[in-house]
Tab-separated table of C-alpha atoms in Angstrom:
chain	number	residue	atom	x	y	z
P	1	MET	CA	-0.154	-0.037	-0.104
P	2	SER	CA	1.150	3.439	-0.783
P	3	ALA	CA	1.343	6.554	1.758
P	4	THR	CA	-1.860	6.135	3.876
P	5	THR	CA	-4.095	9.420	5.195
P	6	THR	CA	-7.179	9.751	7.207
P	7	ARG	CA	-10.292	11.279	6.011
P	8	SER	CA	-13.396	11.772	8.193
P	9	LYS	CA	-16.911	13.286	7.673
P	10	VAL	CA	-19.168	14.531	10.321
P	11	PHE	CA	-23.022	14.327	9.703
P	12	ALA	CA	-25.004	16.612	12.310
P	13	ASN	CA	-27.429	15.073	14.164
P	14	LEU	CA	-27.837	12.077	12.290
P	15	TYR	CA	-29.079	8.914	14.012
P	16	LYS	CA	-28.611	5.042	13.284
P	17	ASP	CA	-29.294	2.298	15.090
P	18	SER	CA	-26.009	0.043	15.835
P	19	VAL	CA	-26.205	-2.718	13.318
P	20	SER	CA	-26.690	-0.173	10.324
P	21	LEU	CA	-23.508	1.392	11.480
P	22	MET	CA	-21.528	-1.966	12.097
P	23	GLN	CA	-22.299	-3.088	8.718
P	24	LEU	CA	-21.566	0.129	7.086
P	25	THR	CA	-17.775	0.264	8.812
P	26	ALA	CA	-17.493	-3.530	7.613
P	27	GLN	CA	-18.260	-2.357	3.930
P	28	LEU	CA	-16.003	0.349	4.198
P	29	ARG	CA	-13.288	-1.512	5.596
P	30	GLU	CA	-13.524	-4.340	2.713
P	31	ARG	CA	-13.181	-1.661	0.317
P	32	GLU	CA	-9.614	-2.070	-1.623
P	33	GLY	CA	-7.131	0.571	-0.186
P	34	VAL	CA	-8.810	1.152	2.998
P	35	ALA	CA	-6.951	-0.104	6.206
P	36	GLN	CA	-9.159	0.841	8.745
P	37	ALA	CA	-12.842	2.525	9.056
P	38	SER	CA	-15.385	3.579	11.746
P	39	CYS	CA	-18.778	4.772	11.894
P	40	VAL	CA	-19.711	5.931	14.967
P	41	MET	CA	-21.489	8.437	17.224
P	42	ALA	CA	-18.979	11.222	17.868
P	43	THR	CA	-19.074	10.891	21.847
P	44	PRO	CA	-15.975	11.440	23.757
P	45	ALA	CA	-15.515	7.899	24.395
P	46	ASN	CA	-15.824	6.787	20.777
P	47	LEU	CA	-13.260	9.412	19.781
P	48	ALA	CA	-10.851	8.184	22.528
P	49	GLN	CA	-11.514	4.977	20.974
P	50	LEU	CA	-10.634	6.006	17.392
P	51	LYS	CA	-7.524	7.873	18.800
P	52	ASP	CA	-6.152	4.620	20.330
P	53	ALA	CA	-6.945	3.097	16.771
P	54	ASP	CA	-4.866	5.532	14.890
P	55	LEU	CA	-7.918	7.280	13.278
P	56	ALA	CA	-7.677	10.368	15.263
P	57	ILE	CA	-9.520	13.532	13.621
P	58	ASP	CA	-8.696	17.096	13.907
P	59	VAL	CA	-12.429	18.260	14.115
P	60	SER	CA	-14.244	18.389	17.247
P	61	PRO	CA	-17.786	17.017	16.700
P	62	SER	CA	-20.772	16.823	19.334
P	63	PRO	CA	-21.978	13.662	20.874
P	64	SER	CA	-25.114	13.968	18.598
P	65	ASP	CA	-22.990	13.817	15.504
P	66	LEU	CA	-22.340	10.830	13.213
P	67	LEU	CA	-18.721	10.287	12.527
P	68	VAL	CA	-17.273	8.402	9.603
P	69	VAL	CA	-13.370	8.028	9.709
P	70	VAL	CA	-11.363	6.218	7.155
P	71	ARG	CA	-7.594	5.461	6.940
P	72	GLY	CA	-5.877	3.978	3.776
P	73	GLU	CA	-4.897	5.105	0.294
P	74	PRO	CA	-5.619	8.970	-0.150
P	75	GLN	CA	-8.065	7.946	-3.262
P	76	ALA	CA	-9.566	4.982	-1.543
P	77	CYS	CA	-10.513	6.864	1.678
P	78	ASP	CA	-12.195	9.679	-0.717
P	79	ASP	CA	-13.989	7.324	-2.163
P	80	ALA	CA	-15.191	5.569	0.788
P	81	ILE	CA	-16.112	8.676	2.311
P	82	ALA	CA	-18.417	9.391	-0.662
P	83	ALA	CA	-19.939	6.002	-0.492
P	84	ALA	CA	-20.742	6.516	3.022
P	85	GLU	CA	-22.201	9.473	2.456
P	86	ALA	CA	-24.400	8.016	-0.361
P	87	SER	CA	-25.443	5.197	2.009
P	88	LEU	CA	-26.228	7.411	4.908
P	89	GLN	CA	-28.373	10.128	2.968
P	90	SER	CA	-30.037	7.713	0.896
P	91	LYS	CA	-31.255	6.268	4.050
P	92	LYS	CA	-31.595	9.947	5.957
P	93	ALA	CA	-35.468	9.672	5.817
P	94	ALA	CA	-35.293	6.959	7.931
P	95	SER	CA	-34.039	8.563	11.011
P	96	GLY	CA	-33.381	11.827	12.677
P	97	GLY	CA	-31.257	14.365	11.279
P	98	GLY	CA	-30.709	17.979	10.324
P	99	GLU	CA	-30.162	20.961	12.137
P	100	ALA	CA	-33.945	21.478	13.173
P	101	ALA	CA	-33.216	18.651	15.772
P	102	ARG	CA	-31.066	20.917	17.559
P	103	PHE	CA	-33.995	22.898	18.533
P	104	ASN	CA	-34.831	23.449	22.399
P	105	PRO	CA	-38.196	24.362	23.029
P	106	ASN	CA	-37.454	26.251	26.187
P	107	ALA	CA	-41.147	25.215	27.155
P	108	LYS	CA	-41.280	26.784	31.089
P	109	ALA	CA	-44.187	24.072	31.931
P	110	ALA	CA	-42.034	21.423	30.656
P	111	ALA	CA	-38.622	22.341	32.244
P	112	LEU	CA	-40.605	22.580	35.682
P	113	TRP	CA	-41.930	19.259	35.019
P	114	THR	CA	-38.518	18.040	34.117
P	115	ALA	CA	-36.919	19.344	36.975
P	116	LYS	CA	-39.150	17.804	39.392
P	117	VAL	CA	-39.198	14.495	37.449
P	118	LEU	CA	-35.504	14.564	37.344
P	119	THR	CA	-33.839	16.369	39.977
P	120	HIS	CA	-36.380	16.588	42.940
P	121	THR	CA	-38.328	13.178	42.503
P	122	PRO	CA	-36.959	10.818	45.484
P	123	LEU	CA	-35.903	7.641	43.788
P	124	PRO	CA	-38.218	4.902	44.150
P	125	ARG	CA	-36.734	2.175	46.536
P	126	ASP	CA	-37.304	-1.368	46.598
P	127	ALA	CA	-39.501	-2.776	49.174
P	128	PRO	CA	-38.766	-5.936	50.897
P	129	GLU	CA	-41.993	-6.388	51.913
P	130	ALA	CA	-44.715	-6.945	49.413
P	131	GLY	CA	-47.209	-4.111	47.850
P	132	ALA	CA	-45.231	-1.230	48.887
P	133	SER	CA	-46.170	1.805	46.182
P	134	ARG	CA	-43.473	3.005	44.070
P	135	GLY	CA	-45.184	6.049	42.772
P	136	SER	CA	-43.545	9.538	42.155
P	137	GLY	CA	-46.338	11.722	43.809
P	138	GLU	CA	-49.366	13.208	42.510
P	139	PRO	CA	-50.622	11.571	39.038
P	140	PRO	CA	-50.530	14.516	36.453
P	141	SER	CA	-53.429	15.027	34.379
P	142	TRP	CA	-53.063	14.847	30.367
P	143	SER	CA	-56.364	16.773	29.622
V	1	MET	CA	-76.916	46.254	-1.238
V	2	THR	CA	-73.352	45.181	-1.011
V	3	PRO	CA	-72.850	41.364	-1.948
V	4	ALA	CA	-71.966	40.590	1.669
V	5	ALA	CA	-75.381	41.974	3.023
V	6	ALA	CA	-76.956	39.591	0.710
V	7	LEU	CA	-75.613	37.002	2.172
V	8	PRO	CA	-77.168	34.913	5.389
V	9	ALA	CA	-76.114	36.599	8.643
V	10	HIS	CA	-73.473	33.326	9.499
V	11	SER	CA	-71.745	34.342	6.176
V	12	ALA	CA	-71.530	37.945	6.810
V	13	ARG	CA	-67.816	37.732	8.273
V	14	PRO	CA	-64.559	39.222	6.619
V	15	ALA	CA	-63.435	36.920	3.411
V	16	ALA	CA	-60.069	36.274	5.296
V	17	ALA	CA	-61.776	34.569	8.453
V	18	ARG	CA	-63.874	32.750	5.853
V	19	ILE	CA	-60.695	31.444	4.054
V	20	ALA	CA	-58.860	30.785	7.436
V	21	SER	CA	-61.692	29.077	8.722
V	22	VAL	CA	-62.087	26.378	5.608
V	23	THR	CA	-58.387	26.134	5.192
V	24	GLY	CA	-58.203	25.612	8.801
V	25	ARG	CA	-60.845	23.134	8.677
V	26	ALA	CA	-59.146	21.298	5.545
V	27	ALA	CA	-56.237	21.062	7.368
V	28	ARG	CA	-57.379	19.522	10.656
V	29	GLN	CA	-59.650	17.264	7.991
V	30	ALA	CA	-55.802	16.128	6.529
V	31	ARG	CA	-54.474	15.281	9.551
V	32	PHE	CA	-53.840	11.693	10.225
V	33	ALA	CA	-55.856	10.881	13.619
V	34	ALA	CA	-54.795	8.260	15.876
V	35	THR	CA	-55.803	7.046	19.662
V	36	VAL	CA	-53.463	6.827	22.279
V	37	GLU	CA	-53.428	3.764	24.141
V	38	SER	CA	-51.199	4.737	26.952
V	39	ILE	CA	-48.989	7.447	28.680
V	40	GLY	CA	-45.972	7.000	30.432
V	41	HIS	CA	-46.116	8.684	34.094
V	42	LEU	CA	-43.384	10.909	33.713
V	43	VAL	CA	-45.002	12.493	30.290
V	44	PRO	CA	-45.830	16.148	31.315
V	45	PRO	CA	-49.306	16.959	32.181
V	46	SER	CA	-50.551	19.596	29.311
V	47	PRO	CA	-50.284	21.999	27.912
V	48	TRP	CA	-46.973	21.733	26.436
V	49	SER	CA	-45.164	22.625	23.343
V	50	GLY	CA	-41.989	20.420	21.935
V	51	ARG	CA	-40.453	19.745	18.615
V	52	VAL	CA	-39.852	16.512	16.877
V	53	HIS	CA	-36.112	15.419	17.484
V	54	SER	CA	-36.023	12.235	15.202
V	55	VAL	CA	-38.298	10.008	13.644
V	56	PHE	CA	-38.081	6.214	12.804
V	57	ALA	CA	-40.216	3.987	11.237
V	58	ARG	CA	-41.869	3.017	14.664
V	59	ALA	CA	-40.845	5.807	17.094
V	60	CYS	CA	-40.849	9.620	17.056
V	61	ASN	CA	-38.983	11.424	19.411
V	62	VAL	CA	-40.074	14.630	20.861
V	63	ALA	CA	-38.095	17.294	22.614
V	64	CYS	CA	-40.075	18.695	25.535
V	65	GLY	CA	-37.936	20.768	27.697
V	66	GLU	CA	-34.771	18.543	29.038
V	67	LEU	CA	-37.117	15.451	28.369
V	68	LEU	CA	-37.318	13.354	25.170
V	69	LEU	CA	-40.794	11.793	24.706
V	70	THR	CA	-41.169	9.132	22.571
V	71	ILE	CA	-44.641	8.476	20.360
V	72	GLY	CA	-44.337	5.174	19.318
V	73	THR	CA	-46.471	2.141	18.271
V	74	ARG	CA	-47.393	-0.495	20.642
V	75	ALA	CA	-44.307	-2.653	19.441
V	76	LEU	CA	-42.184	-0.114	21.427
V	77	GLY	CA	-43.615	-1.080	24.705
V	78	ASP	CA	-44.445	1.174	27.772
V	79	GLY	CA	-42.208	3.530	29.278
V	80	PRO	CA	-42.034	6.331	31.633
V	81	THR	CA	-41.732	9.023	28.843
V	82	THR	CA	-43.556	7.200	26.131
V	83	VAL	CA	-46.688	7.971	24.740
V	84	LEU	CA	-48.066	4.337	22.860
V	85	LEU	CA	-50.249	4.540	20.053
V	86	ALA	CA	-53.425	2.176	19.572
V	87	GLY	CA	-53.941	0.313	16.600
V	88	ASN	CA	-51.644	0.279	13.923
V	89	PRO	CA	-50.599	3.997	12.871
V	90	GLY	CA	-48.341	2.991	10.072
V	91	ASP	CA	-44.765	4.432	9.292
V	92	LEU	CA	-44.323	7.256	11.807
V	93	ARG	CA	-42.075	8.938	9.352
V	94	GLY	CA	-45.065	9.749	7.221
V	95	ARG	CA	-46.681	11.184	10.114
V	96	PHE	CA	-44.175	13.342	11.724
V	97	ALA	CA	-41.133	15.549	10.454
V	98	GLU	CA	-37.990	16.573	12.206
V	99	GLY	CA	-38.178	19.836	13.764
V	100	GLU	CA	-41.811	20.416	13.739
V	101	ARG	CA	-44.049	21.788	16.513
V	102	ILE	CA	-46.132	19.732	18.547
V	103	ASP	CA	-48.389	20.990	21.226
V	104	ALA	CA	-50.453	19.056	23.702
V	105	ARG	CA	-53.540	20.768	25.062
V	106	GLU	CA	-56.971	19.581	25.546
V	107	GLY	CA	-56.419	16.042	26.001
V	108	ARG	CA	-54.811	16.143	22.439
V	109	MET	CA	-51.421	16.536	21.044
V	110	ARG	CA	-51.363	18.113	17.477
V	111	SER	CA	-48.549	18.245	14.546
V	112	ALA	CA	-48.991	19.770	11.457
V	113	ARG	CA	-50.145	16.364	9.791
V	114	THR	CA	-51.217	14.294	12.770
V	115	GLU	CA	-53.406	14.575	15.788
V	116	LEU	CA	-53.623	12.315	18.645
V	117	ASP	CA	-56.436	11.614	21.009
V	118	LEU	CA	-55.462	11.307	24.633
V	119	ALA	CA	-58.611	10.619	25.939
V	120	ALA	CA	-58.892	7.216	26.674
V	121	ALA	CA	-55.416	6.418	27.311
V	122	ARG	CA	-54.198	4.708	30.521
V	123	VAL	CA	-51.350	6.004	32.257
V	124	TRP	CA	-48.327	3.402	32.558
V	125	ARG	CA	-46.486	3.365	35.570
V	126	PRO	CA	-44.274	0.826	37.016
V	127	ALA	CA	-46.378	-2.021	38.603
V	128	GLU	CA	-45.985	-2.580	42.457
V	129	ARG	CA	-42.994	-4.833	43.128
V	130	GLY	CA	-43.810	-7.726	45.012
V	131	ALA	CA	-41.561	-9.389	47.814
V	132	LEU	CA	-37.896	-10.211	46.770
V	133	VAL	CA	-36.996	-13.686	46.531
V	134	SER	CA	-34.230	-15.479	49.294
V	135	ASP	CA	-30.714	-15.549	47.960
V	136	VAL	CA	-31.061	-19.253	46.716
V	137	PRO	CA	-33.802	-19.087	44.048
V	138	LEU	CA	-32.398	-15.478	43.027
V	139	GLU	CA	-29.060	-16.917	42.287
V	140	ALA	CA	-30.635	-19.880	40.540
V	141	ARG	CA	-32.727	-17.792	38.398
V	142	LEU	CA	-29.638	-15.433	37.795
V	143	ARG	CA	-27.541	-18.221	36.630
V	144	GLU	CA	-30.062	-19.323	34.095
V	145	LEU	CA	-30.516	-15.702	32.791
V	146	SER	CA	-27.040	-15.530	32.352
V	147	VAL	CA	-26.374	-18.363	30.026
V	148	GLN	CA	-29.186	-17.601	27.980
V	149	LEU	CA	-27.957	-14.063	27.841
V	150	VAL	CA	-24.492	-15.167	26.520
V	151	ALA	CA	-26.205	-17.588	24.063
V	152	ARG	CA	-28.288	-14.811	22.703
V	153	ARG	CA	-25.453	-12.186	22.346
V	154	ALA	CA	-23.146	-14.547	20.588
V	155	PRO	CA	-24.401	-13.993	16.836
V	156	GLN	CA	-24.426	-10.152	17.448
V	157	PRO	CA	-21.328	-9.186	19.803
V	158	ASN	CA	-20.335	-5.396	20.388
V	159	VAL	CA	-17.696	-3.481	22.042
V	160	LEU	CA	-19.126	-5.171	25.515
V	161	ASP	CA	-18.145	-8.435	24.121
V	162	ARG	CA	-14.631	-6.765	22.971
V	163	GLU	CA	-12.861	-3.581	24.387
V	164	ALA	CA	-15.386	-2.842	27.002
V	165	ARG	CA	-15.902	-6.157	28.728
V	166	ASP	CA	-12.894	-5.489	31.299
V	167	ILE	CA	-14.550	-1.958	31.883
V	168	ALA	CA	-18.097	-3.525	32.487
V	169	LYS	CA	-16.523	-5.935	34.669
V	170	ALA	CA	-14.650	-3.501	36.884
V	171	LEU	CA	-17.730	-1.519	36.897
V	172	ALA	CA	-19.928	-4.569	38.386
V	173	ASP	CA	-17.066	-5.357	40.779
V	174	ALA	CA	-16.849	-1.745	41.982
V	175	CYS	CA	-20.661	-2.353	42.633
V	176	ALA	CA	-20.137	-5.260	44.586
V	177	VAL	CA	-17.623	-3.943	46.921
V	178	LEU	CA	-19.380	-0.433	46.984
V	179	ASP	CA	-16.304	1.404	45.744
V	180	VAL	CA	-17.880	4.713	44.447
V	181	ALA	CA	-14.857	6.182	43.049
V	182	ALA	CA	-13.969	3.032	41.092
V	183	ALA	CA	-17.425	2.774	39.946
V	184	ARG	CA	-17.713	6.545	38.894
V	185	ALA	CA	-14.437	5.920	37.204
V	186	GLN	CA	-15.544	2.834	35.165
V	187	ALA	CA	-18.746	4.309	34.207
V	188	ASP	CA	-16.765	7.571	32.750
V	189	ARG	CA	-15.285	5.289	30.521
V	190	LEU	CA	-18.472	3.426	29.217
V	191	ILE	CA	-20.506	6.317	29.087
V	192	GLY	CA	-20.872	6.996	25.031
V	193	TRP	CA	-19.237	4.019	24.422
V	194	GLY	CA	-20.445	2.100	21.396
V	195	GLU	CA	-22.098	2.543	18.019
V	196	GLY	CA	-25.530	3.726	17.401
V	197	LEU	CA	-28.531	5.388	18.762
V	198	THR	CA	-28.008	4.217	22.537
V	199	PRO	CA	-24.388	3.409	22.702
V	200	ALA	CA	-23.729	-0.141	24.164
V	201	GLY	CA	-22.074	1.235	27.282
V	202	ASP	CA	-25.071	3.657	28.063
V	203	ASP	CA	-27.256	0.795	27.852
V	204	PHE	CA	-25.487	-1.325	30.330
V	205	ILE	CA	-25.130	1.570	32.694
V	206	VAL	CA	-29.174	2.043	32.296
V	207	GLY	CA	-29.554	-1.726	33.231
V	208	LEU	CA	-26.891	-1.669	35.892
V	209	LEU	CA	-28.606	1.078	37.542
V	210	ALA	CA	-32.340	-0.543	37.487
V	211	GLY	CA	-30.421	-3.905	38.799
V	212	LEU	CA	-28.905	-1.884	41.631
V	213	ASP	CA	-32.197	-0.210	42.468
V	214	ALA	CA	-34.049	-3.483	42.867
V	215	LEU	CA	-31.562	-5.348	45.037
V	216	ALA	CA	-30.367	-2.651	47.672
V	217	ARG	CA	-32.656	-3.987	49.945
V	218	GLY	CA	-33.169	-0.849	51.816
V	219	ASP	CA	-29.563	-0.907	53.069
V	220	ALA	CA	-28.196	2.632	53.984
V	221	PHE	CA	-24.731	1.744	52.256
V	222	ARG	CA	-26.277	-0.016	49.298
V	223	LEU	CA	-28.489	3.091	48.607
V	224	ALA	CA	-25.819	5.782	49.414
V	225	PHE	CA	-23.699	3.994	46.771
V	226	ARG	CA	-26.605	3.809	44.408
V	227	ASP	CA	-27.369	7.471	44.559
V	228	ALA	CA	-23.957	8.491	44.531
V	229	LEU	CA	-23.421	6.479	41.242
V	230	ALA	CA	-26.564	7.738	40.120
V	231	THR	CA	-25.651	11.435	40.644
V	232	HIS	CA	-22.553	10.926	38.830
V	233	VAL	CA	-23.990	9.280	35.807
V	234	ALA	CA	-26.612	12.084	35.487
V	235	ALA	CA	-24.450	14.808	35.790
V	236	SER	CA	-22.143	12.958	32.828
V	237	THR	CA	-24.766	12.869	30.071
V	238	GLN	CA	-23.620	15.508	27.840
V	239	ARG	CA	-20.894	12.938	26.970
V	240	THR	CA	-23.306	10.912	24.751
V	241	THR	CA	-26.192	11.145	22.364
V	242	PRO	CA	-29.169	12.898	23.196
V	243	ILE	CA	-31.181	9.780	23.212
V	244	ALA	CA	-28.979	7.974	25.354
V	245	ALA	CA	-28.524	10.668	27.596
V	246	HIS	CA	-32.380	10.783	28.393
V	247	ALA	CA	-32.509	7.304	29.032
V	248	LEU	CA	-29.506	7.608	31.490
V	249	ARG	CA	-31.336	10.755	33.204
V	250	LEU	CA	-34.226	8.652	33.656
V	251	ALA	CA	-32.444	5.623	35.302
V	252	ALA	CA	-30.432	7.601	37.235
V	253	ALA	CA	-33.978	8.988	38.960
V	254	GLY	CA	-35.201	5.375	39.106
V	255	ALA	CA	-37.182	5.305	36.301
V	256	TRP	CA	-36.917	2.850	32.990
V	257	SER	CA	-39.294	0.788	30.471
V	258	ALA	CA	-41.840	-1.827	31.327
V	259	ARG	CA	-39.872	-4.280	29.580
V	260	ILE	CA	-36.879	-3.695	32.242
V	261	ASP	CA	-39.357	-3.615	34.958
V	262	ARG	CA	-40.978	-7.089	34.122
V	263	LEU	CA	-37.468	-8.588	34.041
V	264	LEU	CA	-36.449	-7.156	37.239
V	265	ALA	CA	-39.720	-8.692	39.049
V	266	ALA	CA	-39.451	-12.055	37.170
V	267	VAL	CA	-35.932	-12.372	38.443
V	268	CYS	CA	-36.078	-10.939	41.738
V	269	CYS	CA	-39.505	-11.329	43.245
V	270	SER	CA	-42.033	-14.058	43.864
V	271	GLY	CA	-43.667	-15.967	41.340
V	272	ASP	CA	-43.129	-18.607	38.470
V	273	GLY	CA	-39.268	-17.137	37.971
V	274	GLU	CA	-37.519	-19.577	35.342
V	275	ARG	CA	-40.490	-19.230	33.178
V	276	ASP	CA	-41.171	-15.349	33.713
V	277	ALA	CA	-37.352	-14.424	33.332
V	278	ALA	CA	-37.274	-16.280	30.336
V	279	ALA	CA	-40.352	-14.548	28.388
V	280	ALA	CA	-39.125	-11.005	30.044
V	281	LEU	CA	-35.295	-11.424	28.589
V	282	ASP	CA	-37.051	-12.523	25.153
V	283	GLU	CA	-39.155	-9.257	25.459
V	284	LEU	CA	-35.995	-6.906	26.269
V	285	LEU	CA	-33.732	-8.474	23.999
V	286	ALA	CA	-36.049	-7.501	21.285
V	287	LEU	CA	-35.637	-3.985	21.912
V	288	GLY	CA	-33.458	-1.994	19.129
V	289	ALA	CA	-30.436	-3.843	17.469
V	290	THR	CA	-28.411	-4.355	20.470
V	291	SER	CA	-29.738	-2.176	22.968
V	292	GLY	CA	-31.965	-4.714	24.666
V	293	ALA	CA	-29.281	-7.301	24.882
V	294	ASP	CA	-26.837	-4.226	26.377
V	295	THR	CA	-29.456	-3.398	28.819
V	296	ALA	CA	-29.877	-6.931	30.056
V	297	CYS	CA	-26.137	-7.289	30.562
V	298	GLY	CA	-25.765	-4.143	32.721
V	299	LEU	CA	-28.966	-5.528	34.608
V	300	VAL	CA	-27.521	-9.258	35.266
V	301	ALA	CA	-24.026	-7.529	36.215
V	302	ALA	CA	-25.776	-5.724	38.931
V	303	LEU	CA	-28.230	-8.284	40.343
V	304	HIS	CA	-24.887	-10.681	40.406
V	305	ALA	CA	-23.078	-7.820	42.286
V	306	TRP	CA	-25.779	-7.400	45.095
V	307	SER	CA	-27.375	-11.046	44.947
V	308	HIS	CA	-26.284	-11.654	48.469
V	309	ALA	CA	-28.204	-9.771	51.299
V	310	PRO	CA	-25.942	-7.152	52.437
V	311	SER	CA	-23.700	-8.033	55.065
V	312	PHE	CA	-21.495	-5.752	57.703
V	313	ALA	CA	-18.404	-6.667	56.063
V	314	GLU	CA	-19.523	-5.698	52.670
V	315	ALA	CA	-20.828	-2.367	54.359
V	316	ALA	CA	-17.217	-1.731	56.059
C-alpha cells in the first residue's frame, strides 16, 4: 500500500441504529485500499477509541453527530467517504437528522416538570415487603 | 345592497376569516388521527409544546424541555416518557417531520399532519414490586438468565463483548464492594462508548442502575452507593447522544421501561421466576438492534453484584 492518510466526515444530528453502523463500517473496511474505518456517534468515549485505533480526527464534533473515519490510500479514503455519505443520505429519511433537531423548545412548563421528575423526585426504593407503592407523587393530568 | 349584505348572517364575516376557517378545517381534516393507548407516568401534564427530534418507522422522539418523549407503536412497549399509539398507525416517518412543533393541550397532541387523542389513554407506571425472593432461588434464576444471555449475545457481539468487556466487569466489581470512586471511574469510560443511537456502554449502565435499585434491600450503604453513582451518571450525560442521555437521566432517577421492570420483577420477586424471566428476557432482547441485550447485561451484572443480602463486612 502507498502512503496512507485519514479522512473523516461529520453528519450533524444523524442517528442510526448500531447494526446499521456496524454493517457500514464492515463494508468500508472491505474496500480496496482502505486499511481501517469506523462509523460511530461522536461521543468522547468513541473519539478516544478512534484515537487508540490511529483514527484520530482534527475536528470537534458533538455527541449527537455521526462520524465516519477512514484510513488508507488517499483516493480509496475519498471514495469510501463518498460511498458512506451516499449510503447514509439515502437512508436519511429513515432517521433523525438536520439542524432542526437541535431545537430547544424552552417550554417553561415542561422545564419545571423535568426539574421535578429528574431532580426533586426521590428515587423509588425497593420494598422488601410486598405491596409498597413505587409512585412518584401526584398523578399528572393530560387533559 | 352590497354582496356581503345579501348573504345569510352567518356568512357575513370578513373574507380572510372565512378563508382561514375553511383552510383550517381542511388542515384538520387532512391530519392523520390516532388514538393514544397509554401514556408514561413522567410525560408532562398538558399544556406543553415540543419539537420533533428524530423520527423512525416505529418511534418519534419529541424534545420537550430536557425530556425526550417518545411517541411509538405498541411494539415499542411502555416506558416512563412514552406515548403508545393504539392500532397500526403505519410508518411514523409519514406522520411526523423532524423539527416540527407538537402541541399538547385539551386532551390532544397535534402536529402539522397528525392529531393524537389522549382521552382514552391509560397511564402506565411501574407495577408495585412484590417481595424479594431469597438468595438461593435468586441465584438460580440469575445463573439461568446469564446462560441464556450469553447464548443470545453470541451472534451479534459488540464492544461489550470486546474492548469494553473488562471495563463493564470492573464496574460490576466496584458495585459489589461499594467502591464509589472506582464505579465512577469505570462509568466514565463506558458512557457514550459504542455504536448507534444508544451506545452499548450507556445501555449497560441503564440496566446496571435498574438492577442496583432492585436489590438495594433498604440497606443504607447500598442506597448511598447507588445514589452516588446515579448522581455522577446524571451529571455526565452531556458526553453521549441525546437519546442515550435521556435514558441515563431517567435511570438515575429510578425510571426505566416496562421491559426492564418486568425482567427485574421476574428475576427478583416471587412468582414463576424461571418461566417469567425467560419471557421477560426475550421481550427485552427484542428492543433495538443490540440495546436490549446491552441493557440486560448491565442488569444481570448488578443483580450478580448484589444478589447476596448486604453484610456488615460488605458495608465496612
